[in-house]
Tab-separated table of C-alpha atoms and ligand atoms in Angstrom:
chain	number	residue	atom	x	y	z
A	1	UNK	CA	26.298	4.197	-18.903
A	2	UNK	CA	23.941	4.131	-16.064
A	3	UNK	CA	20.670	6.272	-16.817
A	4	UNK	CA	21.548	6.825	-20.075
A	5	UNK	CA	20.070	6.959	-23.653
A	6	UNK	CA	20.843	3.795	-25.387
A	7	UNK	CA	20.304	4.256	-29.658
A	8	UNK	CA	17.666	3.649	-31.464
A	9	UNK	CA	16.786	-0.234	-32.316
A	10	UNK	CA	19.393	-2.264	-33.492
A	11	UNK	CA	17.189	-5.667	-33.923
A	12	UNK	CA	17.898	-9.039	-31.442
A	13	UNK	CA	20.077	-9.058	-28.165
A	14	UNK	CA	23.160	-9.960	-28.899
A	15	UNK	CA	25.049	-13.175	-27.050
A	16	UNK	CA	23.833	-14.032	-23.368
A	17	UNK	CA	20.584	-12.409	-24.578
A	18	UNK	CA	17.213	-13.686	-24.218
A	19	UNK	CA	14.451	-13.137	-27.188
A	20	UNK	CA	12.846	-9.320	-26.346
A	21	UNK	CA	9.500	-9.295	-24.885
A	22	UNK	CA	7.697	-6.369	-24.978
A	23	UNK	CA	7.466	-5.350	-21.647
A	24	UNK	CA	9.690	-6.088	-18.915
A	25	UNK	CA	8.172	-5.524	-15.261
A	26	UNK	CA	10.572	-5.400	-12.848
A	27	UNK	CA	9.492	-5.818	-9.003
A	28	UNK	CA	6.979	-8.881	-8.681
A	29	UNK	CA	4.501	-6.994	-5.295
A	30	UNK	CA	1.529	-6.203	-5.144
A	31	UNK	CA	1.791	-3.824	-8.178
A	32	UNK	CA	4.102	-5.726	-10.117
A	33	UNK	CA	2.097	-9.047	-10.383
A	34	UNK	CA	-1.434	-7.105	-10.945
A	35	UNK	CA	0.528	-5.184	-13.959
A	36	UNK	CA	1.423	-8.248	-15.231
A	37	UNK	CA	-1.815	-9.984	-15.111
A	38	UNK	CA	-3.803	-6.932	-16.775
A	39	UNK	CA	-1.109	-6.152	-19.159
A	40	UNK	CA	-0.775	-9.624	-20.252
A	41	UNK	CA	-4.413	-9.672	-20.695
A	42	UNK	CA	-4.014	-6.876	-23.305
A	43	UNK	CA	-2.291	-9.266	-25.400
A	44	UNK	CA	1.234	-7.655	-24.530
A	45	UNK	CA	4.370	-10.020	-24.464
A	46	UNK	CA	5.487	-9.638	-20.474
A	47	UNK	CA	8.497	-11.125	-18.822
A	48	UNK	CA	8.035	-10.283	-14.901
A	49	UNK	CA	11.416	-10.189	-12.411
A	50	UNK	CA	11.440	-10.572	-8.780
A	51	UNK	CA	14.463	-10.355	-6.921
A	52	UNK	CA	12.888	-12.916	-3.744
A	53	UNK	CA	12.199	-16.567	-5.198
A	54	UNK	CA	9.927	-17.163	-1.793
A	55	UNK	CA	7.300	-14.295	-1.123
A	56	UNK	CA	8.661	-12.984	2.009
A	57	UNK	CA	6.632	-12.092	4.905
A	58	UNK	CA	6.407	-8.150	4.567
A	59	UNK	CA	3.940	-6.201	6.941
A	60	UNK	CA	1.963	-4.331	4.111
A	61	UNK	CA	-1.485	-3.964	3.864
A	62	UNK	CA	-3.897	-6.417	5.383
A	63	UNK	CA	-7.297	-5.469	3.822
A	64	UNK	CA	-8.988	-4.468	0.937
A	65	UNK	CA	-11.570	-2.632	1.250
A	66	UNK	CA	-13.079	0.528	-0.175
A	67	UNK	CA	-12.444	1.614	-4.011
A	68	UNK	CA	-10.021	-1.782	-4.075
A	69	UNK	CA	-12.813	-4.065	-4.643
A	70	UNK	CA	-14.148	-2.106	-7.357
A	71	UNK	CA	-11.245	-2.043	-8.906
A	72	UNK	CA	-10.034	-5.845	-8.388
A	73	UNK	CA	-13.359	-6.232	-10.061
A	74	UNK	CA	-12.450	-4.068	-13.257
A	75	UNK	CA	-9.207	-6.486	-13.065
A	76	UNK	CA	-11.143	-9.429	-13.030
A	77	UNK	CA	-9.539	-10.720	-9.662
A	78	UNK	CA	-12.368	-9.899	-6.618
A	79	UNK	CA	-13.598	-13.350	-6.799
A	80	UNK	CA	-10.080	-14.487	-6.269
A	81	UNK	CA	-9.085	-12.028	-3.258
A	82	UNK	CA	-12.884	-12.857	-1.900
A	83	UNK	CA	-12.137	-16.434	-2.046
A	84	UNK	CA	-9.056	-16.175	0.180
A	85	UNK	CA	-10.284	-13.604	2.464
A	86	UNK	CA	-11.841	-13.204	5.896
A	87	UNK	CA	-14.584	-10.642	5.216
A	88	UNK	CA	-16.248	-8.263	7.378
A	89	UNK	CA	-18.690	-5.863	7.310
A	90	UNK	CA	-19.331	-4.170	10.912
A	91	UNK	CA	-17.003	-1.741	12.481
A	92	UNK	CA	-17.015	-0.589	15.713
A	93	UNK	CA	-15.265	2.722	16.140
A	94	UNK	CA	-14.171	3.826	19.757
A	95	UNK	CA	-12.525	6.965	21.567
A	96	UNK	CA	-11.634	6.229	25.035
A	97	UNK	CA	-14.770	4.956	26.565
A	98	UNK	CA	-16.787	6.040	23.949
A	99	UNK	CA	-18.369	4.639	20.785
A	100	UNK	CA	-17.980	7.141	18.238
A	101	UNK	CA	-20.095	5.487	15.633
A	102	UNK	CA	-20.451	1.719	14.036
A	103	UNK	CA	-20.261	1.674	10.042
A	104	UNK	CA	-20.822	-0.789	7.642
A	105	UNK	CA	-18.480	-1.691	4.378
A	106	UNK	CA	-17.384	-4.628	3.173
A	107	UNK	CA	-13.600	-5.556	4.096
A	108	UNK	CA	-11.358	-8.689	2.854
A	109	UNK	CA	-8.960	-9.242	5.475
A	110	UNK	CA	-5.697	-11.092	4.617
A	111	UNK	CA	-2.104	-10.927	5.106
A	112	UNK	CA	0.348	-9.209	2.196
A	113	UNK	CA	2.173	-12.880	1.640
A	114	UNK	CA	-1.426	-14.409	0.808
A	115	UNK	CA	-2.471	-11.639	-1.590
A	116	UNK	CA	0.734	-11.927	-3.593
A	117	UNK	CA	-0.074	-15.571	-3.647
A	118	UNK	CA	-3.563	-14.905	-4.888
A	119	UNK	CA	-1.892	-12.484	-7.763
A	120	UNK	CA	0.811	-14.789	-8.250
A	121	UNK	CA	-1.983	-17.601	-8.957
A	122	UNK	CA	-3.804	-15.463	-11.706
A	123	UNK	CA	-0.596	-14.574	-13.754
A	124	UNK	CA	-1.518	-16.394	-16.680
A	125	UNK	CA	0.818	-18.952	-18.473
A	126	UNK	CA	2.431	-16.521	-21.603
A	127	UNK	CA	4.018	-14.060	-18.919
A	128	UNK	CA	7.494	-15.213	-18.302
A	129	UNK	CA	7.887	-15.072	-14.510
A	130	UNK	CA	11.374	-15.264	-13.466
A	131	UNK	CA	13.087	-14.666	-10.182
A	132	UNK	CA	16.310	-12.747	-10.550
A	133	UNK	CA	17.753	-9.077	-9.319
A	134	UNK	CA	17.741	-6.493	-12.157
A	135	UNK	CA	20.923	-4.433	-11.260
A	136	UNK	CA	20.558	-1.848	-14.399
A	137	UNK	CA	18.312	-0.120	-16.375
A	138	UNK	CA	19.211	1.754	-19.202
A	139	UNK	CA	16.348	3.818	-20.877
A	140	UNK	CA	15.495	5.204	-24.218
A	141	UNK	CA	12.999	6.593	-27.450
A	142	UNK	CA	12.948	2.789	-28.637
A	143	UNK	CA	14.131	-0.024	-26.667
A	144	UNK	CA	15.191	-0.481	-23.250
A	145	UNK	CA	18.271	-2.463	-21.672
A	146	UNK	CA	17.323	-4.525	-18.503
A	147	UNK	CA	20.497	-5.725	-17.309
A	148	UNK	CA	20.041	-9.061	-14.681
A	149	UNK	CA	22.308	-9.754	-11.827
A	150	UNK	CA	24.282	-12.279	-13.798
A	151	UNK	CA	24.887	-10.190	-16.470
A	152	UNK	CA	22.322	-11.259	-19.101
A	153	UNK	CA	20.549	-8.547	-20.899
A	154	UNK	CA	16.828	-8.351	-21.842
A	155	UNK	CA	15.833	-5.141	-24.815
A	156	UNK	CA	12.016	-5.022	-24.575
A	157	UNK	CA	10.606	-1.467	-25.549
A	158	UNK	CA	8.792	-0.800	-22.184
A	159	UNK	CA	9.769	-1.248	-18.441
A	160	UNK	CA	7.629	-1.184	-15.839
A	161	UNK	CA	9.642	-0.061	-12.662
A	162	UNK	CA	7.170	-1.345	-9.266
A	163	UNK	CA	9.811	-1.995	-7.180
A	164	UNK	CA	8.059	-0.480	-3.644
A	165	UNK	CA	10.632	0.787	-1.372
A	166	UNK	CA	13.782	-0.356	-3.393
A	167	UNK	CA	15.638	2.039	-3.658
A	168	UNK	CA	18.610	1.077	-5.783
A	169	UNK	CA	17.834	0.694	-9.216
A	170	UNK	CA	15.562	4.342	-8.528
A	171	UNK	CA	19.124	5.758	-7.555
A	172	UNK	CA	20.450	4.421	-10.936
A	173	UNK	CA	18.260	5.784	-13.000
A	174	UNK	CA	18.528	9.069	-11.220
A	175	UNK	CA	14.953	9.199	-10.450
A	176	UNK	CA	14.907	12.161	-7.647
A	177	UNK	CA	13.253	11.091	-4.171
A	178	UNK	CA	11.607	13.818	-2.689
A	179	UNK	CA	10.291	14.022	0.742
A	180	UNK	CA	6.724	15.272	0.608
A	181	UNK	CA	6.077	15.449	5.242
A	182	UNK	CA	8.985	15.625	7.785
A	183	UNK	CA	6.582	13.049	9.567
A	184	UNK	CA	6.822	9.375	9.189
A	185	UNK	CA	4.225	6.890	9.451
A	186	UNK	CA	5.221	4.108	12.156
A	187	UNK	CA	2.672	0.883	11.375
A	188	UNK	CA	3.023	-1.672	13.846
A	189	UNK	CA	1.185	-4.913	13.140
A	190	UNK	CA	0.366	-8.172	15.878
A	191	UNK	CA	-2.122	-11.022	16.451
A	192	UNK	CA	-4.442	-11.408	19.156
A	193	UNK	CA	-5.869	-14.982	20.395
A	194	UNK	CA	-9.961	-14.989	21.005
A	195	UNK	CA	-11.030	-14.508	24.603
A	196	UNK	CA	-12.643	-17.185	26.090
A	197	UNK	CA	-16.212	-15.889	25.130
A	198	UNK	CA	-14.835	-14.491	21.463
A	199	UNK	CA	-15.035	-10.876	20.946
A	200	UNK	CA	-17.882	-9.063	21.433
A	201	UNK	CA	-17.269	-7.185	17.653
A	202	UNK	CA	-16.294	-7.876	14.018
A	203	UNK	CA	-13.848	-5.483	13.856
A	204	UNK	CA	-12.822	-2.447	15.859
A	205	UNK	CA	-10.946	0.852	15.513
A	206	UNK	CA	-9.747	2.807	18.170
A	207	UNK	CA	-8.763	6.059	17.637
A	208	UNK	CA	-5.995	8.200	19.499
A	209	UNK	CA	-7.425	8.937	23.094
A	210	UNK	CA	-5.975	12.267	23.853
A	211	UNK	CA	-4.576	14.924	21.841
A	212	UNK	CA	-1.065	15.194	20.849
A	213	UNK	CA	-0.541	11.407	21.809
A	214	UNK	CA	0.421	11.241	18.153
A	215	UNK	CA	-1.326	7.974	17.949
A	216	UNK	CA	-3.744	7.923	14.606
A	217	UNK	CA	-5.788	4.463	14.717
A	218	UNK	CA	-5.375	0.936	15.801
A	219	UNK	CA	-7.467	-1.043	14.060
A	220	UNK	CA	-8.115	-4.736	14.924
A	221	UNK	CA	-9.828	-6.843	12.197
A	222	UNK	CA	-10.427	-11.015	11.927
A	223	UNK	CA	-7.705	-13.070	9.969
A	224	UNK	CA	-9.281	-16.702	9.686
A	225	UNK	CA	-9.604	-17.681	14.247
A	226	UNK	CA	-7.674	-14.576	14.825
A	227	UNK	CA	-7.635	-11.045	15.599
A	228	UNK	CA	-4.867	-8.937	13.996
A	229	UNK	CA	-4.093	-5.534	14.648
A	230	UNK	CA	-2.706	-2.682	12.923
A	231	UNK	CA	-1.587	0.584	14.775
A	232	UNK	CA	-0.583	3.886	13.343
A	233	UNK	CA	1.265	6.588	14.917
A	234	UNK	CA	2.750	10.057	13.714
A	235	UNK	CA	5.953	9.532	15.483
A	236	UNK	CA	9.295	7.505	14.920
A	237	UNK	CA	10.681	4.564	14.822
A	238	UNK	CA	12.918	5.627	17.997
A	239	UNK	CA	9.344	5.956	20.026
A	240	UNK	CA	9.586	4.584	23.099
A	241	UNK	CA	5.729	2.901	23.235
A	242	UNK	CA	7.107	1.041	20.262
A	243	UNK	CA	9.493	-0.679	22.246
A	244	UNK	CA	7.158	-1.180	25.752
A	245	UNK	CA	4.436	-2.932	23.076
A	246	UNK	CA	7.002	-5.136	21.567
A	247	UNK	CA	8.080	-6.362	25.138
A	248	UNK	CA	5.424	-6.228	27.598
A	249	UNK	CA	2.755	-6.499	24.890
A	250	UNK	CA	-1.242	-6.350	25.999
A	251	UNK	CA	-0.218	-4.041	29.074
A	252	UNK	CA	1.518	-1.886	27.352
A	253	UNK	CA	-1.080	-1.195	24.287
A	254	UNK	CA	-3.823	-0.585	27.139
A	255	UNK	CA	-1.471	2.234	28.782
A	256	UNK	CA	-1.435	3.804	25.023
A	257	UNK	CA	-4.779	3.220	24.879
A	258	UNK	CA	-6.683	2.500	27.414
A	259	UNK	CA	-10.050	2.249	26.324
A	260	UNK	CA	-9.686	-0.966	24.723
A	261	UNK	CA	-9.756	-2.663	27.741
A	262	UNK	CA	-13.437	-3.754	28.141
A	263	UNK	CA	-13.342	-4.987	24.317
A	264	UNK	CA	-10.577	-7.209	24.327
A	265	UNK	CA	-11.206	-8.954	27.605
A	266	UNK	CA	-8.602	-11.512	28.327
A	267	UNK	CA	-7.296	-12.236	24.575
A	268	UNK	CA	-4.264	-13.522	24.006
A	269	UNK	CA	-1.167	-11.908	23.560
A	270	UNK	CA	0.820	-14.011	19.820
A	271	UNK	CA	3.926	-12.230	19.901
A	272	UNK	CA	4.470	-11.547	16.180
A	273	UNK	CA	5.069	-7.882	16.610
A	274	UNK	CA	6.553	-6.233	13.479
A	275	UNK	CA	6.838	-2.433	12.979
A	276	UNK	CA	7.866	-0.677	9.987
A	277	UNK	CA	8.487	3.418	9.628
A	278	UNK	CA	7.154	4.697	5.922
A	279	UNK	CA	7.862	8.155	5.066
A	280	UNK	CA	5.963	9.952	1.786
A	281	UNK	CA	7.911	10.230	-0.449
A	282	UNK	CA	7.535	10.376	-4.520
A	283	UNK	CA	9.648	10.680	-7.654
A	284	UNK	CA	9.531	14.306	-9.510
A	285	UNK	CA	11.733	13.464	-12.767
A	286	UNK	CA	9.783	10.953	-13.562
A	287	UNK	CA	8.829	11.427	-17.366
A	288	UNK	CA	10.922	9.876	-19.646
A	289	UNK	CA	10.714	7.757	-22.748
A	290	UNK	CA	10.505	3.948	-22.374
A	291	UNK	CA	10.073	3.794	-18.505
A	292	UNK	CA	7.151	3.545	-16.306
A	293	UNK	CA	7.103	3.739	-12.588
A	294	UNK	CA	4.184	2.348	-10.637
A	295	UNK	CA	2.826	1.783	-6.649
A	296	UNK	CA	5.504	2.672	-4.091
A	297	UNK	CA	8.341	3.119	-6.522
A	298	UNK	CA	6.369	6.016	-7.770
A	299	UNK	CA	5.089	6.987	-4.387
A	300	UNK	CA	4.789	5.695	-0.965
A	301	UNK	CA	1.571	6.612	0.238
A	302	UNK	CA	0.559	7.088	4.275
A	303	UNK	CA	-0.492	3.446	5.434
A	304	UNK	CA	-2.904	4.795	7.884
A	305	UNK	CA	-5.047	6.078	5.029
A	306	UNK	CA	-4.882	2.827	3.958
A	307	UNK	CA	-4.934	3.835	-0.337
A	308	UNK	CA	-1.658	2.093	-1.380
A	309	UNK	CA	-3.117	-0.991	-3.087
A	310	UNK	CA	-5.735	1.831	-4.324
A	311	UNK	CA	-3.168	3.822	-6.271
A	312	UNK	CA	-1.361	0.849	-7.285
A	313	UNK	CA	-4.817	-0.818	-9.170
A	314	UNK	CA	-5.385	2.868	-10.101
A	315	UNK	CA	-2.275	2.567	-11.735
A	316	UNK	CA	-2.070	-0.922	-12.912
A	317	UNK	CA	-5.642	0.165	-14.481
A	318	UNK	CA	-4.196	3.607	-16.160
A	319	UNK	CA	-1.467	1.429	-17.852
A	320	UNK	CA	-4.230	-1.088	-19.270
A	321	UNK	CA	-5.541	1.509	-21.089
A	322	UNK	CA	-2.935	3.003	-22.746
A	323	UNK	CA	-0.558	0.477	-23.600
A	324	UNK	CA	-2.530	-0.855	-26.978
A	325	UNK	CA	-1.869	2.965	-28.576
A	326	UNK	CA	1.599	3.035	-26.850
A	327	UNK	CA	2.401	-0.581	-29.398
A	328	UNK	CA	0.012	0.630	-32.249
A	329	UNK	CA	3.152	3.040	-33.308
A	330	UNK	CA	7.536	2.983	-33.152
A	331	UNK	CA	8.805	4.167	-30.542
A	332	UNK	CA	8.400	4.781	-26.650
A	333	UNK	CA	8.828	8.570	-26.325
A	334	UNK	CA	8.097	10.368	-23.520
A	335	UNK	CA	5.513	12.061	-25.137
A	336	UNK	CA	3.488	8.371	-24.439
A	337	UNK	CA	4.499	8.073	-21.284
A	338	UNK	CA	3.835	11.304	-19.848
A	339	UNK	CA	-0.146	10.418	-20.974
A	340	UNK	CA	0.349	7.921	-18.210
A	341	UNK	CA	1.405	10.187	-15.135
A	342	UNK	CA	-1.345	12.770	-16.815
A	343	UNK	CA	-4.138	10.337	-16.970
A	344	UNK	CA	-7.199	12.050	-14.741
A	345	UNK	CA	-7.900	8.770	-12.832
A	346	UNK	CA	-4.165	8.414	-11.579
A	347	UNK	CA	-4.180	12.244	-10.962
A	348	UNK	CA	-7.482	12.367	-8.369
A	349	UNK	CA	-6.353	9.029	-7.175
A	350	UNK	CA	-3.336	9.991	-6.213
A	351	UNK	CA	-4.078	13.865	-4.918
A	352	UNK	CA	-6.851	12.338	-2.946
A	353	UNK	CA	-4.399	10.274	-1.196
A	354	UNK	CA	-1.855	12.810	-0.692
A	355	UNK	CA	-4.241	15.374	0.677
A	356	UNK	CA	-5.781	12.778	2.889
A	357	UNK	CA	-2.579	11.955	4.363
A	358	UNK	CA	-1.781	15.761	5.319
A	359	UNK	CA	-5.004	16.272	6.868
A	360	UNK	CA	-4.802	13.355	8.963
A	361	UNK	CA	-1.481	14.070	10.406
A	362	UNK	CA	-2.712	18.162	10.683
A	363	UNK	CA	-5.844	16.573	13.431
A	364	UNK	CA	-3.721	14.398	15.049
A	365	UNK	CA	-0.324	16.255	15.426
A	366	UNK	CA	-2.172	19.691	16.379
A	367	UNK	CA	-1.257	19.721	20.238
A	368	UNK	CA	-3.543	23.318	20.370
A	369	UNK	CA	-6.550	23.834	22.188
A	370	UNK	CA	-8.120	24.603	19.031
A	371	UNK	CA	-6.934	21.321	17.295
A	372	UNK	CA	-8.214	19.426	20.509
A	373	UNK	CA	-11.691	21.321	20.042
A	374	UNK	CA	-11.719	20.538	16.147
A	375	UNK	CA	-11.442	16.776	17.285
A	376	UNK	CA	-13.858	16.669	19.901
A	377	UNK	CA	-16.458	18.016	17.638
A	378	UNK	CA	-15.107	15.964	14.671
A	379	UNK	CA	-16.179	12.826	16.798
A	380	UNK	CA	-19.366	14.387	18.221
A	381	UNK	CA	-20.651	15.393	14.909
A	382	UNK	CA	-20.270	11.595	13.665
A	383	UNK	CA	-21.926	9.893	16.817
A	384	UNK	CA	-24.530	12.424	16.288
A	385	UNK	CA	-24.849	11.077	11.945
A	386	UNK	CA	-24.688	7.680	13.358
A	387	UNK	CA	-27.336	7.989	15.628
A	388	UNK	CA	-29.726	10.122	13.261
A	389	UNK	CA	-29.023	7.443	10.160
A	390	UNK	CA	-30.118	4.318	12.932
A	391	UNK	CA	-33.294	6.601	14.047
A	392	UNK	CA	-34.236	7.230	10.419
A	393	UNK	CA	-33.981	3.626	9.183
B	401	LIG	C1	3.158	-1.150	7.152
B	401	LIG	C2	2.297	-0.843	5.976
B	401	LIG	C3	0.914	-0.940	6.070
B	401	LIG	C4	0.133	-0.643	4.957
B	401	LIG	N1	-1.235	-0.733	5.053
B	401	LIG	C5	-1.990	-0.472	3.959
B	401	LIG	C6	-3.417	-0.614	4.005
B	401	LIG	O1	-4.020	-0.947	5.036
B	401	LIG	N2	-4.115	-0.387	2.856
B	401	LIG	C7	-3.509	-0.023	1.685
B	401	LIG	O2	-4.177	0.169	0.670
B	401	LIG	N3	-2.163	0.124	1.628
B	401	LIG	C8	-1.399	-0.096	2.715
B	401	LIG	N4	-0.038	0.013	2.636
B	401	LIG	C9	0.571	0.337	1.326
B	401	LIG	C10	0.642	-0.894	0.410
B	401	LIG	O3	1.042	-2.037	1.145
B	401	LIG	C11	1.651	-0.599	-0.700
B	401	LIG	O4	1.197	0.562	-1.391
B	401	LIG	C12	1.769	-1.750	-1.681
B	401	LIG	O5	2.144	-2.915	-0.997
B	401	LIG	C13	2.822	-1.398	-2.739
B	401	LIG	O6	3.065	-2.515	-3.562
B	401	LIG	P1	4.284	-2.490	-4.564
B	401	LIG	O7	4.111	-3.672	-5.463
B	401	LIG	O8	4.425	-1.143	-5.161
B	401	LIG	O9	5.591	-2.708	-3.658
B	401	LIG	P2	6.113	-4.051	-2.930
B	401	LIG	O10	5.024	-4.923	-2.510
B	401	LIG	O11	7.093	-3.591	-1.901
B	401	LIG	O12	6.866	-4.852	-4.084
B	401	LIG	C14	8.113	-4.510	-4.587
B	401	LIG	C15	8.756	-5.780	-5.136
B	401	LIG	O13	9.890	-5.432	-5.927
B	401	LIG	C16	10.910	-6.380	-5.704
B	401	LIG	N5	12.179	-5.778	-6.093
B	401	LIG	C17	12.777	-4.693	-5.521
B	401	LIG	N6	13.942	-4.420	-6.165
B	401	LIG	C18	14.080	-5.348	-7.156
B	401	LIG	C19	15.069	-5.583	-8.154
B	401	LIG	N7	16.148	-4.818	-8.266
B	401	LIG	N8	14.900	-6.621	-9.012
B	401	LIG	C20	13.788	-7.406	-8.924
B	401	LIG	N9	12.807	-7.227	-7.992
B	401	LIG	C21	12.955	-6.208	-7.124
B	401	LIG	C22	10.788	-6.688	-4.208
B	401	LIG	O14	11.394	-7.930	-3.889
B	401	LIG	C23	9.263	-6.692	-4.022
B	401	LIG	O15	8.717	-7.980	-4.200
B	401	LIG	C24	0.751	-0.258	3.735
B	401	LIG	C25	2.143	-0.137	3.657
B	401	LIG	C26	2.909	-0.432	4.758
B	401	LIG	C27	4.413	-0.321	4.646
């Protein structure tokens, strides 16, 4: 039965049934929740599941910054991510002993855990929120089964799959998972205590100090009295450095990269590393009627570009749009849903990202002279903007 078509509307659930909504979202993240707030706004009966009752601590994203604030804005939520937020504005950005350039943005800095919270907050009183597993979906051209871990069925007409990383219910719908790089991600995340003067910056970024080190970024950005930091690598999750930071901490980060050393001064060292390998990945048979799929369970995007929660909203935002046509008439072909995946935001959003993430890993992974030139000038050629945009203002 799995994956298959069920028949065409056949009126209430039957026994062990709860009343149909319209739309069942399945996966309450970052996605999830936001889908749930805008969808909701539309008018649309929602009933969102989340497998963890507490919000677990995942190491996600940590800022918003960027297109996200625009579009938390379109949402109606900035205020509310602004509000629980440390902001910055000045970035520092370092190679080895050099400063390659300092830029200016705005940047809400906050931990995954508090921004589900915030989302969590907003969801407004008609959505039914309830915290359950959702072992089975069964799609088709008019209503949807949602079967919950206890066996209880819900029939709306629409699901909304945002389940991130989860990979099970994907499998059961036979949603293929294709590999789009051989190359994972590895984020590592970890607090730092103030020196005794406070650090001399807002927030810093260091990039990889010597070519073919396969280390991207760390970046190192205020969470209310403390300094967290966020390090990407091209490697895996077998890498030895990994395991040096997570036991001898500060000495360790300053072998990888040592030209941190005369910004952090004597900070403290918390302890809370956490690392977490993300390969990109996204689902190719993904049209079909009655079934949406949204943020990582559509595709896992490279966290060192640091666009997840920007496709997400891109997506929570395409959805907005065309649900009130999607309702207006029967049925939930996949004629409507394919508008979705075609919808021209979603597509530059999401090529943007893609080709972002490729051309990142290209600079960084290229162990040739020639790649080692290409960065050198890279950085040159922004120290040398930087310094002509300070001279001209
Ligand atoms: C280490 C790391 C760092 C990152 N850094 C950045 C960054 O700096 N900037 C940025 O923009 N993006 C970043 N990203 C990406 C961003 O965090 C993700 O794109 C975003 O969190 C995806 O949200 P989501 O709601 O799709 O998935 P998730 O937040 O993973 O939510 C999925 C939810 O579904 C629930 N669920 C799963 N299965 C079921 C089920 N069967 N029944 C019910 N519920 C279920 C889970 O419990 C979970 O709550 C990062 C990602 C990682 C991994």
């Amino acid at each position: 039965m799995n994956g298959a078509a069920l028949p065409a509307h056949s009126g209430a659930g039957g026994r062990g049934r709860a009343e149909a909504p319209e739309i069942v979202i399945v996966g309450g993240g970052f996605a999830g929740c936001a889908a749930a707030i805008a969808l909701a706004g539309k008018g649309r009966k929602v009933v969102l599941i989340e497998a963890a009752p507490a919000i677990p601590n995942l190491f996600r994203a940590e800022k918003l910054a960027g297109d996200q604030l625009p579009l938390l804005e379109e949402l109606g939520l900035l205020d509310d991510f602004k509000a629980a937020s440390t902001p910055v504005e000045e970035f520092v950005n370092i190679r080895g002993r050099h400063i390659v350039d300092i830029s200016r943005q705005l940047q809400l800095n906050m931990l995954y855990r508090d921004m589900i919270k915030v989302l969590r907050k907003r969801i407004p009183a008609q959505v039914t929120l309830r915290y359950d597993r959702v072992e089975d979906i069964v799609t088709g051209e008019d209503r949807q089964r949602v079967t919950l871990a206890g066996g209880e069925t819900i029939e709306p007409r629409l699901v909304v799959l945002a389940t991130g990383h989860g990979e099970a219910l994907r499998r059961k719908l036979r949603l293929k998972r294709a590999r789009a790089h051989a190359q994972q991600t590895i984020s590592v995340a970890f607090t730092l205590t103030p020196p005794v003067d406070g650090f001399m910056f807002q927030s810093l970024t260091a990039y990889g100090e010597s070519q073919g080190d396969r280390v991207d970024y760390i970046s190192l950005f205020p969470i209310g009295a403390d300094m967290r930091a966020n390090l990407f690598l091209f490697s895996d999750i077998e890498d030895r450095r990994l395991k040096a930071i997570e036991e001898r901490g500060m000495s360790a980060l300053l072998e990888l990269l040592p030209g941190l050393r005369p910004w952090v001064g004597d900070c403290g060292w918390v302890g809370d590393f956490a690392s977490f390998p993300v390969e990109l990945c996204n689902v190719e048979n993904v049209v079909r009627p009655g079934l949406v799929v949204i943020g990582d369970a559509f595709r896992t995007s490279c966290p060192a570009v640091g666009t997840g929660l920007s496709c997400a909203l891109v997506d929570v935002v395409c959805l907005r749009d065309l649900v009130g046509s999607w309702f207006a008439t029967p049925g939930m072909g996949a004629e409507k849903i394919a508008a979705f995946y075609g919808a021209p935001r979603k597509m530059a959003r999401d090529f943007s990202t893609h080709a972002l993430a490729f051309r990142r890993r290209r600079a960084v992974a290229d162990e040739s002279r020639a790649g080692e030139f290409r960065q050198a000038a890279y950085y040159l050629a922004r120290g040398l903007r930087d310094r002509l945009r300070r001279f001209a203002s």
